[in-house]
Amino acid sequence: MSASSTPAPTGWQLSPKPQLSGITSIVQTFFEVAAAKLPPGPRFIKQSWVIDFQKGTTGIYVLFLMWYFQNYAMHNWVYFALHGTYGFLWILKGQTFPDPKWEGYITLTSAIFVNIGMVLGPYWFAAYLLVSGQGHIPSPQLQAIAIILHTVGVCLMFGADIQKFYTLQYRKGLISEGLFKYTRNPNYLGEMMLYSAYALLAGHWLPWFVYAYVWGLLFWNNMAVKDASLKRKDGWKEYSARSGFLLPKINGSSTVTYIVTAVILLYIYTVYSACPKAK
């Protein structure tokens, strides 16, 4: 079977499709077309190739920026260690427990203008702004917060993906234990945490803007589509009652979760806003 006729779904598709309604259906249809089928040309590029290239070369990109701007400050090395390691782990993930949703084929137009132009390329803004000195100078305290966020985020994201990958090999159906016990999307939560670490270090509004539209459109839509699919599985009612959509329910209460989250975010913002601007 040729690449252009390969039926494998892209990362914005879910097969079989659940019943969607309202804005979720519109956004899902848009991403299915934009991310894979934009003309002209056949669908001959595997989506995972595009993602792996961008993530896998991030460490090299950060080192190049440090050389180009002759800026070898400690916080830049911290950024390199975090984002570069994440890229390496992503490649390792693809070789050991790959996500089949990235194995679909896409057109060159979709690869350049949507996958790279709208998502993966802007993900590199944080490194550029930090190393070029257009953000702030992250304090040691903020660097520590970023390292903690990144570490927990990586563990959540990769741990959840590993659990899902091997569980589904032996048992189909609802995954409602382990890292998925109290949140239905620990992988997305982890990814949001680790990218927040990059934005914190950069100290500029632009990475937050990029992450906001990616999370608000792509991530949120994917999670809504996933929920629509899970509703058809046995045990959904009990599972949805004890688990959060994104944030884990603490002691079975969404209210407690929101209060704890608000306190943590307020503390992080206090530290973040106290960092001096780069000259």
mmCIF file of N, CA and C in Angstrom, residues 9-13 31 35-36 44-53 100-106 110-111 114-115 120:
data_model
loop_
_atom_site.group_PDB
_atom_site.id
_atom_site.type_symbol
_atom_site.label_atom_id
_atom_site.label_comp_id
_atom_site.label_asym_id
_atom_site.label_seq_id
_atom_site.Cartn_x
_atom_site.Cartn_y
_atom_site.Cartn_z
ATOM 1 N N PRO A 9 -4.643 6.876 11.028
ATOM 2 C CA PRO A 9 -5.120 8.203 11.423
ATOM 3 C C PRO A 9 -3.984 9.119 11.802
ATOM 4 N N THR A 10 -4.174 10.409 11.630
ATOM 5 C CA THR A 10 -3.194 11.369 12.109
ATOM 6 C C THR A 10 -3.456 11.652 13.574
ATOM 7 N N GLY A 11 -2.601 12.534 14.172
ATOM 8 C CA GLY A 11 -2.750 12.844 15.580
ATOM 9 C C GLY A 11 -4.013 13.584 15.923
ATOM 10 N N TRP A 12 -4.729 14.104 14.913
ATOM 11 C CA TRP A 12 -5.973 14.826 15.179
ATOM 12 C C TRP A 12 -7.195 13.988 14.811
ATOM 13 N N GLN A 13 -6.983 12.674 14.662
ATOM 14 C CA GLN A 13 -8.084 11.793 14.320
ATOM 15 C C GLN A 13 -8.242 10.733 15.390
ATOM 16 N N PHE A 31 -8.880 20.319 12.198
ATOM 17 C CA PHE A 31 -7.545 19.771 12.400
ATOM 18 C C PHE A 31 -7.303 18.524 11.565
ATOM 19 N N ALA A 35 -4.172 19.438 9.355
ATOM 20 C CA ALA A 35 -2.948 18.784 9.815
ATOM 21 C C ALA A 35 -2.477 17.673 8.903
ATOM 22 N N ALA A 36 -3.310 17.227 7.960
ATOM 23 C CA ALA A 36 -2.919 16.073 7.161
ATOM 24 C C ALA A 36 -3.235 16.185 5.679
ATOM 25 N N PHE A 44 2.512 11.713 1.740
ATOM 26 C CA PHE A 44 3.667 10.820 1.679
ATOM 27 C C PHE A 44 4.640 10.998 2.847
ATOM 28 N N ILE A 45 4.359 11.946 3.732
ATOM 29 C CA ILE A 45 5.242 12.209 4.877
ATOM 30 C C ILE A 45 4.583 11.694 6.143
ATOM 31 N N LYS A 46 5.265 10.812 6.841
ATOM 32 C CA LYS A 46 4.702 10.323 8.096
ATOM 33 C C LYS A 46 4.759 11.445 9.134
ATOM 34 N N GLN A 47 3.667 11.659 9.826
ATOM 35 C CA GLN A 47 3.595 12.762 10.781
ATOM 36 C C GLN A 47 4.646 12.624 11.880
ATOM 37 N N SER A 48 4.946 11.414 12.284
ATOM 38 C CA SER A 48 5.947 11.201 13.329
ATOM 39 C C SER A 48 7.333 11.668 12.891
ATOM 40 N N TRP A 49 7.628 11.607 11.587
ATOM 41 C CA TRP A 49 8.923 12.083 11.106
ATOM 42 C C TRP A 49 9.081 13.570 11.386
ATOM 43 N N VAL A 50 8.030 14.336 11.137
ATOM 44 C CA VAL A 50 8.072 15.788 11.348
ATOM 45 C C VAL A 50 8.236 16.110 12.829
ATOM 46 N N ILE A 51 7.447 15.447 13.662
ATOM 47 C CA ILE A 51 7.498 15.703 15.102
ATOM 48 C C ILE A 51 8.844 15.285 15.682
ATOM 49 N N ASP A 52 9.314 14.106 15.298
ATOM 50 C CA ASP A 52 10.583 13.598 15.819
ATOM 51 C C ASP A 52 11.746 14.499 15.440
ATOM 52 N N PHE A 53 11.722 15.015 14.215
ATOM 53 C CA PHE A 53 12.814 15.890 13.776
ATOM 54 C C PHE A 53 12.861 17.154 14.616
ATOM 55 N N PRO A 100 0.479 5.262 18.021
ATOM 56 C CA PRO A 100 0.008 5.016 16.647
ATOM 57 C C PRO A 100 -0.697 6.204 16.010
ATOM 58 N N LYS A 101 -1.153 7.157 16.808
ATOM 59 C CA LYS A 101 -1.867 8.290 16.223
ATOM 60 C C LYS A 101 -0.948 9.198 15.420
ATOM 61 N N TRP A 102 0.376 9.083 15.610
ATOM 62 C CA TRP A 102 1.312 9.893 14.836
ATOM 63 C C TRP A 102 1.855 9.149 13.622
ATOM 64 N N GLU A 103 1.360 7.970 13.347
ATOM 65 C CA GLU A 103 1.906 7.156 12.264
ATOM 66 C C GLU A 103 1.196 7.382 10.933
ATOM 67 N N GLY A 104 0.187 8.257 10.897
ATOM 68 C CA GLY A 104 -0.492 8.554 9.645
ATOM 69 C C GLY A 104 0.363 9.411 8.725
ATOM 70 N N TYR A 105 0.033 9.427 7.447
ATOM 71 C CA TYR A 105 0.770 10.186 6.456
ATOM 72 C C TYR A 105 0.059 11.498 6.151
ATOM 73 N N ILE A 106 0.857 12.539 5.891
ATOM 74 C CA ILE A 106 0.334 13.879 5.664
ATOM 75 C C ILE A 106 0.965 14.478 4.415
ATOM 76 N N SER A 110 0.656 20.397 4.617
ATOM 77 C CA SER A 110 0.252 20.268 6.015
ATOM 78 C C SER A 110 1.456 20.203 6.936
ATOM 79 N N ALA A 111 2.500 19.529 6.514
ATOM 80 C CA ALA A 111 3.703 19.402 7.338
ATOM 81 C C ALA A 111 4.345 20.760 7.588
ATOM 82 N N VAL A 114 1.159 23.751 8.888
ATOM 83 C CA VAL A 114 0.371 23.476 10.092
ATOM 84 C C VAL A 114 1.227 22.822 11.167
ATOM 85 N N ASN A 115 1.778 21.643 10.887
ATOM 86 C CA ASN A 115 2.542 20.926 11.904
ATOM 87 C C ASN A 115 3.760 21.711 12.375
ATOM 88 N N LEU A 120 4.869 23.194 15.973
ATOM 89 C CA LEU A 120 6.219 22.789 16.356
ATOM 90 C C LEU A 120 7.228 23.922 16.254
#
